Tab-separated table of C-alpha atoms in Angstrom:
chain	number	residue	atom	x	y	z
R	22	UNK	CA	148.336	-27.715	-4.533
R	23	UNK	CA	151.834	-26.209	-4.320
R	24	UNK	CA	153.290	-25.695	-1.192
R	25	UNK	CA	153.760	-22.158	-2.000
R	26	UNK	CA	150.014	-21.434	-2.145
R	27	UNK	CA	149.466	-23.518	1.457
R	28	UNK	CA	152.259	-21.393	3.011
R	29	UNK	CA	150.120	-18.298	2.171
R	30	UNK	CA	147.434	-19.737	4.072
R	31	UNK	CA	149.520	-20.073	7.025
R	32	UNK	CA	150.626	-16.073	6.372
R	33	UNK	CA	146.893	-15.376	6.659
R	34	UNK	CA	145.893	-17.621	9.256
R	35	UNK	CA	148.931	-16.056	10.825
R	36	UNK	CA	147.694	-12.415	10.237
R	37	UNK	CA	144.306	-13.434	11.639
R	38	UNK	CA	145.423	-14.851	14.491
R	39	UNK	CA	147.535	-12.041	15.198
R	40	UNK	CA	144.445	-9.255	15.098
R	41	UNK	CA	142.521	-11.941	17.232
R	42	UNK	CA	145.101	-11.729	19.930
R	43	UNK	CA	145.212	-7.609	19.478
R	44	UNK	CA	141.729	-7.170	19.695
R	45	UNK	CA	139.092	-7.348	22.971
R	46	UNK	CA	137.384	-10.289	23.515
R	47	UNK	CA	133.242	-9.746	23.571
R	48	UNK	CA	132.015	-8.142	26.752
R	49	UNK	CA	130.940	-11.288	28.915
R	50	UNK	CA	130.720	-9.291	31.633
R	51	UNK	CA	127.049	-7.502	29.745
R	52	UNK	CA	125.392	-10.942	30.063
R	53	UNK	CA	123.564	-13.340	27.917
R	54	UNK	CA	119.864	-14.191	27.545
R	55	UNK	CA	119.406	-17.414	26.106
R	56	UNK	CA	116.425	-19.044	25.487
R	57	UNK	CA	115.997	-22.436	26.818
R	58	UNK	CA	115.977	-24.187	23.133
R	59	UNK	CA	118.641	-21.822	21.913
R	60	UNK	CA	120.947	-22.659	25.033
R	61	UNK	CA	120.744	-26.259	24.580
R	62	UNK	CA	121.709	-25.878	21.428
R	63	UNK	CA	124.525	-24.106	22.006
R	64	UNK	CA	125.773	-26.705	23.786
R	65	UNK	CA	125.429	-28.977	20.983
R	66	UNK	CA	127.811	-27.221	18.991
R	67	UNK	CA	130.186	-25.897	21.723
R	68	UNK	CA	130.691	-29.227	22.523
R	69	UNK	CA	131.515	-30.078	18.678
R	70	UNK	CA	134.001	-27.456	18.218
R	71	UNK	CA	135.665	-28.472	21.620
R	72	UNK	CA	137.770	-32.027	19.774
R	73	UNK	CA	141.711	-31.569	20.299
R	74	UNK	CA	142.467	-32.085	16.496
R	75	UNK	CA	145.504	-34.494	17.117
R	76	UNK	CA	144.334	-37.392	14.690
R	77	UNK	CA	143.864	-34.455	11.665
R	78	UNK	CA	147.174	-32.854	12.490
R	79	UNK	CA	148.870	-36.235	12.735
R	80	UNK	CA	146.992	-37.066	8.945
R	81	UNK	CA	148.347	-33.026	7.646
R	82	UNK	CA	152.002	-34.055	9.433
R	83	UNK	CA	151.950	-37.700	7.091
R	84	UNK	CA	150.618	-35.777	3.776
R	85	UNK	CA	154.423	-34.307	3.460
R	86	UNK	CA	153.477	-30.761	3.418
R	87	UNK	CA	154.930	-28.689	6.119
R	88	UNK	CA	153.016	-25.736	5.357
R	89	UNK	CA	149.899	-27.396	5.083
R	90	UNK	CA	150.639	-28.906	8.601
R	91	UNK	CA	151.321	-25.897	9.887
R	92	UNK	CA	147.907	-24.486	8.069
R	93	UNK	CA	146.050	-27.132	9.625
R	94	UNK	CA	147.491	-26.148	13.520
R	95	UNK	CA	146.674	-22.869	12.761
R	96	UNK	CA	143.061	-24.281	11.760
R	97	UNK	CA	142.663	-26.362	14.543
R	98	UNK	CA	143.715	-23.365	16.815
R	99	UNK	CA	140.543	-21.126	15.408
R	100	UNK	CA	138.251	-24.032	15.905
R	101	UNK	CA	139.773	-24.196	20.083
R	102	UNK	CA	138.971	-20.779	20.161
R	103	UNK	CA	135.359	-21.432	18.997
R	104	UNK	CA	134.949	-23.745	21.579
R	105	UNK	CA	136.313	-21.016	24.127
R	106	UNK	CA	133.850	-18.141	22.922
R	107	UNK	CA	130.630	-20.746	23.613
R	108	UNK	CA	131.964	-21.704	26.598
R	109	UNK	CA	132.276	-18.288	27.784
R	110	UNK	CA	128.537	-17.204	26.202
R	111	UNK	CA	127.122	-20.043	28.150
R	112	UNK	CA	128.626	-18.476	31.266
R	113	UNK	CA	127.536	-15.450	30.660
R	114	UNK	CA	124.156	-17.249	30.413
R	115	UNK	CA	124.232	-19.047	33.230
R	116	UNK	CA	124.741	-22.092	31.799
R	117	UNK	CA	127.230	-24.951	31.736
R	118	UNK	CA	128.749	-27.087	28.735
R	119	UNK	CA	128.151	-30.413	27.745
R	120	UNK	CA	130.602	-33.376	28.415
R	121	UNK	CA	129.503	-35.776	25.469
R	122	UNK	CA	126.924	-36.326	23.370
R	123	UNK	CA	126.033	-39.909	20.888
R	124	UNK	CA	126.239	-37.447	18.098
R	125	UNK	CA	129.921	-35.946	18.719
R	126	UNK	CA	130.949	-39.470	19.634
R	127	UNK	CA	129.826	-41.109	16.433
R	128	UNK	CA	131.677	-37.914	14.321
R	129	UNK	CA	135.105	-38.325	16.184
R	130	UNK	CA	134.830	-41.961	15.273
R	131	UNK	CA	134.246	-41.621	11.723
R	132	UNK	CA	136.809	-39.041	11.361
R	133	UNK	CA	139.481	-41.156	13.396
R	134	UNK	CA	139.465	-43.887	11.259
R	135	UNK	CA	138.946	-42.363	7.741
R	136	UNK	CA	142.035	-41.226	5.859
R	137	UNK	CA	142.775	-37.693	5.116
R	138	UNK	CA	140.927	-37.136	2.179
R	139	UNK	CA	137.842	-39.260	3.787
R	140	UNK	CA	137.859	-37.090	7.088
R	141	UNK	CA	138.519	-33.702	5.014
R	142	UNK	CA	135.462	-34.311	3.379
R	143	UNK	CA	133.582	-35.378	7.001
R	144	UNK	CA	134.979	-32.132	8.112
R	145	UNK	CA	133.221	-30.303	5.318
R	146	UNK	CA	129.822	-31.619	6.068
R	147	UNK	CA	130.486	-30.252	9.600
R	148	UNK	CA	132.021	-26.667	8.450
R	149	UNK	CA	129.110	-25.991	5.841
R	150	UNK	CA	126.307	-26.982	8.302
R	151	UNK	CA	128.005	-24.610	10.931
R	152	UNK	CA	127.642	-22.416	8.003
R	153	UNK	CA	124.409	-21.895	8.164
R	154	UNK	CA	123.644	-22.680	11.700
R	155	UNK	CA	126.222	-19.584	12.844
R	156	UNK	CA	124.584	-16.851	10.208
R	157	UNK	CA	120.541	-17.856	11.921
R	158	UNK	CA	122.637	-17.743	15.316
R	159	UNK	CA	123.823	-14.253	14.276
R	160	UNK	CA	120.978	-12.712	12.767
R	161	UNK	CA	118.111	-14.085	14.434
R	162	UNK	CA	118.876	-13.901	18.237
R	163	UNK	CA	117.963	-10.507	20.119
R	164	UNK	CA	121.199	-11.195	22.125
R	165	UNK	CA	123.681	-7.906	21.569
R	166	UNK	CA	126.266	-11.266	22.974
R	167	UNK	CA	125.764	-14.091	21.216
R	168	UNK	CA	124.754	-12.354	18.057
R	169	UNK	CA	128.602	-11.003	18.550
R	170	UNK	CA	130.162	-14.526	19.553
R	171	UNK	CA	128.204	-15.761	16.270
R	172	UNK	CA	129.569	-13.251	13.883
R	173	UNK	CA	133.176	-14.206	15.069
R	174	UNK	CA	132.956	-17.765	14.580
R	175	UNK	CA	131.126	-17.586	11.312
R	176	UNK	CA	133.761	-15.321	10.056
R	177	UNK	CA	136.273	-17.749	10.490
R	178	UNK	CA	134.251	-20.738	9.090
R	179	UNK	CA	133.567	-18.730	5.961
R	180	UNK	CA	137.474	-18.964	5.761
R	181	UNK	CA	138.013	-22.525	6.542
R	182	UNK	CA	135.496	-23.945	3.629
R	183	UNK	CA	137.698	-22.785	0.894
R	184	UNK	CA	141.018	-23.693	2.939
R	185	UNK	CA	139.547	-27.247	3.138
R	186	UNK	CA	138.537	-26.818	-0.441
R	187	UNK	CA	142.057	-26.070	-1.172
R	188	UNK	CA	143.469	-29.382	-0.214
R	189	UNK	CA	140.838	-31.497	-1.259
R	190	UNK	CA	140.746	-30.264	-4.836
R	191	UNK	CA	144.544	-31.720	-5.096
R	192	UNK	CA	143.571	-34.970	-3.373
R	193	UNK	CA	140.412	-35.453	-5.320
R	194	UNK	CA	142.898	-34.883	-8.676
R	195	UNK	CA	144.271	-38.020	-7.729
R	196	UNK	CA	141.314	-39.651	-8.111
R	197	UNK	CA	141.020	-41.587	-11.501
R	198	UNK	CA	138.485	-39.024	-13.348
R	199	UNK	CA	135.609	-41.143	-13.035
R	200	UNK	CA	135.546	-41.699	-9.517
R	201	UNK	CA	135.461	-38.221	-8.811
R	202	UNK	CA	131.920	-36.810	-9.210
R	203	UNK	CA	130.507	-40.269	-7.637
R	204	UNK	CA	132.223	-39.413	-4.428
R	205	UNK	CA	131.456	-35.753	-4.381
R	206	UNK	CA	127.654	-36.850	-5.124
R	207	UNK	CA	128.116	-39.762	-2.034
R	208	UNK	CA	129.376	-36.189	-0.233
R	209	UNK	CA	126.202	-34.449	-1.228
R	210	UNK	CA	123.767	-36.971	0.311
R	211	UNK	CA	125.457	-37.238	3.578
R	212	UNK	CA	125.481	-33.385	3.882
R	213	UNK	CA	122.045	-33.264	3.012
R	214	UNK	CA	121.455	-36.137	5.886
R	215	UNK	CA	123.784	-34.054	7.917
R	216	UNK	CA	121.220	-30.880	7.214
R	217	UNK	CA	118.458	-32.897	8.114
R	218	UNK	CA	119.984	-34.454	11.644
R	219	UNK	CA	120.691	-30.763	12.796
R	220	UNK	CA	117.356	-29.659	11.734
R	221	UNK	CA	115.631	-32.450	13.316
R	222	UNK	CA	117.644	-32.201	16.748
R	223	UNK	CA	117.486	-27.856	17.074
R	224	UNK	CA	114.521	-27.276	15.232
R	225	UNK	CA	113.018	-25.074	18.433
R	226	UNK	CA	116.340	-23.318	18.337
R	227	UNK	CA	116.089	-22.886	14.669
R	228	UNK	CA	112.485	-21.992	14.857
R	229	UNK	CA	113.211	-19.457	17.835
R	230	UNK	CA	116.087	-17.981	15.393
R	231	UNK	CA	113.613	-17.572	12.914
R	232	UNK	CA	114.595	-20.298	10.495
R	233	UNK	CA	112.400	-23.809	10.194
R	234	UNK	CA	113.641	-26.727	9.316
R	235	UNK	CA	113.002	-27.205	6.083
R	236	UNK	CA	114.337	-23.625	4.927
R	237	UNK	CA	117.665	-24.774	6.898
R	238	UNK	CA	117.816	-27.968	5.482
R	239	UNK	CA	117.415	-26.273	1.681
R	240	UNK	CA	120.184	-23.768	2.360
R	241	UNK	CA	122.556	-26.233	3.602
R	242	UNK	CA	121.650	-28.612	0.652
R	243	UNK	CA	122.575	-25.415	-1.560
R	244	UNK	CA	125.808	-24.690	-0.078
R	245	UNK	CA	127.088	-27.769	-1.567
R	246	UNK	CA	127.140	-26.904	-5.463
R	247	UNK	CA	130.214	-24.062	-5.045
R	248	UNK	CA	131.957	-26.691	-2.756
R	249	UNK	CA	132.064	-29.233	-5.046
R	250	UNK	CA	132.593	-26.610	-8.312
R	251	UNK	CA	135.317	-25.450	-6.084
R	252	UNK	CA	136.754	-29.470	-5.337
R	253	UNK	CA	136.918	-29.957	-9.056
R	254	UNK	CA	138.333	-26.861	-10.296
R	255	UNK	CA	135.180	-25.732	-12.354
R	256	UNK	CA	135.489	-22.578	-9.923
R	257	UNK	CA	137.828	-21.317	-7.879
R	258	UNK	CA	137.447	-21.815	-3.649
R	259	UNK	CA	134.613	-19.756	-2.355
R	260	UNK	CA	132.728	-19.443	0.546
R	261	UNK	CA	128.791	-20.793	-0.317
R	262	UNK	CA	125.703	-18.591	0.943
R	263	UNK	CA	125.889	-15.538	2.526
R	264	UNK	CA	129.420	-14.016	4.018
R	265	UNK	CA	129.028	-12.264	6.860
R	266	UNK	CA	131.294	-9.665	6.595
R	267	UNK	CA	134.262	-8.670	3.565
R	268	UNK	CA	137.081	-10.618	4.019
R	269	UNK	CA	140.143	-9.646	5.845
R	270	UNK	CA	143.536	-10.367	4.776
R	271	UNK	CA	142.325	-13.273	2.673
R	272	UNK	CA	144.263	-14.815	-0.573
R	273	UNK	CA	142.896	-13.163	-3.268
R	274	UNK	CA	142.107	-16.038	-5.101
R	275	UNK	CA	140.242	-16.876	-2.367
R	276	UNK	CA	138.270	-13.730	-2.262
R	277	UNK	CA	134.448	-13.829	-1.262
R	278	UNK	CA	131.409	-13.206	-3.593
R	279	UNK	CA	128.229	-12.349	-2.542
């Protein structure tokens, strides 16, 4: 992809970092009520969202591309500020965070020692399961809080799937033609493990949302044909599923459909 098009990535990540910073934060002083299942999960994911980014930004600083660096700071910044907002919900719930779990361990490895195409497309896995997870977090607590701190986050995720799709589609051009589909269909079985991992470990949470397992799991699995239409330039980046709310700011070729 041309620098040009990453540098207006950085303009919008730019712009929505900017209303971010003009606008209130959620009221934390209202309180949350969390159930027990939903909490713990919570944690899960807050602790997921809470990695420093160096080893991608290092991997976006060696790729050549100063705008995509900068893109990928301004990325790594939203994801910080994810981790802030479930901190401060799990305060507001009485709750603490989580200082490591086997699962977040095993991730930062696999992404630390993969290249940057290999740990873009790790990243993905994460960013379409958080997809999903976010929207049942939104719509299916009875939480005025966290069903705010869930519509924030997923608004940016829906934003960073077709950013990541962005780069990928270039490196994946690389690719002699018939290695590409093979590792976009390796891709597609280790989101669908991915899908069934999360649904195994916050199924009560999932249940308690009002989503079982097995609908999550075949939502996630979905999410994965516009990704990889969107990887090989059969369609242009999109967000998959549902989008939670019209997109602001965002590169018109990069506009949402619902």
């Amino acid at each position: 992809m041309a620098a040009s098009e990453f540098a207006e990535w950085v303009r919008h990540f730019e712009t929505e970092r900017d209303r971010r910073a003009a606008g209130p934060d959620p009221s934390w002083e209202s309180g949350a009520r969390l159930a027990p299942a939903v909490q713990a999960s919570i944690r899960r994911f807050q602790l997921g969202e809470d990695g420093d980014g160096a080893d991608l930004i290092a991997k976006a600083d060696a790729a050549g591309d100063p705008h995509y660096a900068a893109a990928v700071r301004l990325f790594e910044d939203e994801e910080h500020n994810h981790a802030r907002l479930l901190a401060r919900l799990l305060e507001a719930g009485g709750a603490t965070t989580l200082t490591g779990h086997w699962s977040d361990t095993v991730f930062g490895r696999l992404r630390r020692s993969a290249g940057l195409r290999a740990e873009l497309l790790l990243l993905m896995v994460a960013e379409v399961v958080a997809l999903r997870y976010y929207r049942a977090l939104r719509d299916g607590t009875d939480d005025p809080l966290t069903s705010e701190v869930a519509r924030r986050i997923l608004a940016d995720e829906e934003r960073h799937v077709p950013f990541h799709c962005a780069r990928l589609r270039t490196s994946i051009a690389e690719l002699p033609r018939g290695a590409r589909r093979p590792l976009l269909a390796g891709w597609r079985l280790l989101l669908l493990g991915a899908g069934l991992v999360v649904a195994a470990d916050h199924g009560r949470a999932l249940r308690r949302l009002g989503v079982g397992r097995g609908r999550f799991v075949v939502d996630v699995t979905r999410s994965a044909g516009p990704v990889v239409a969107a990887i090989l330039g059969t369609h242009p980046p999109r967000v998959p599923g549902e989008a939670a709310e019209p997109a602001a700011a965002a590169p018109p070729a990069l506009s949402r459909r619902r």
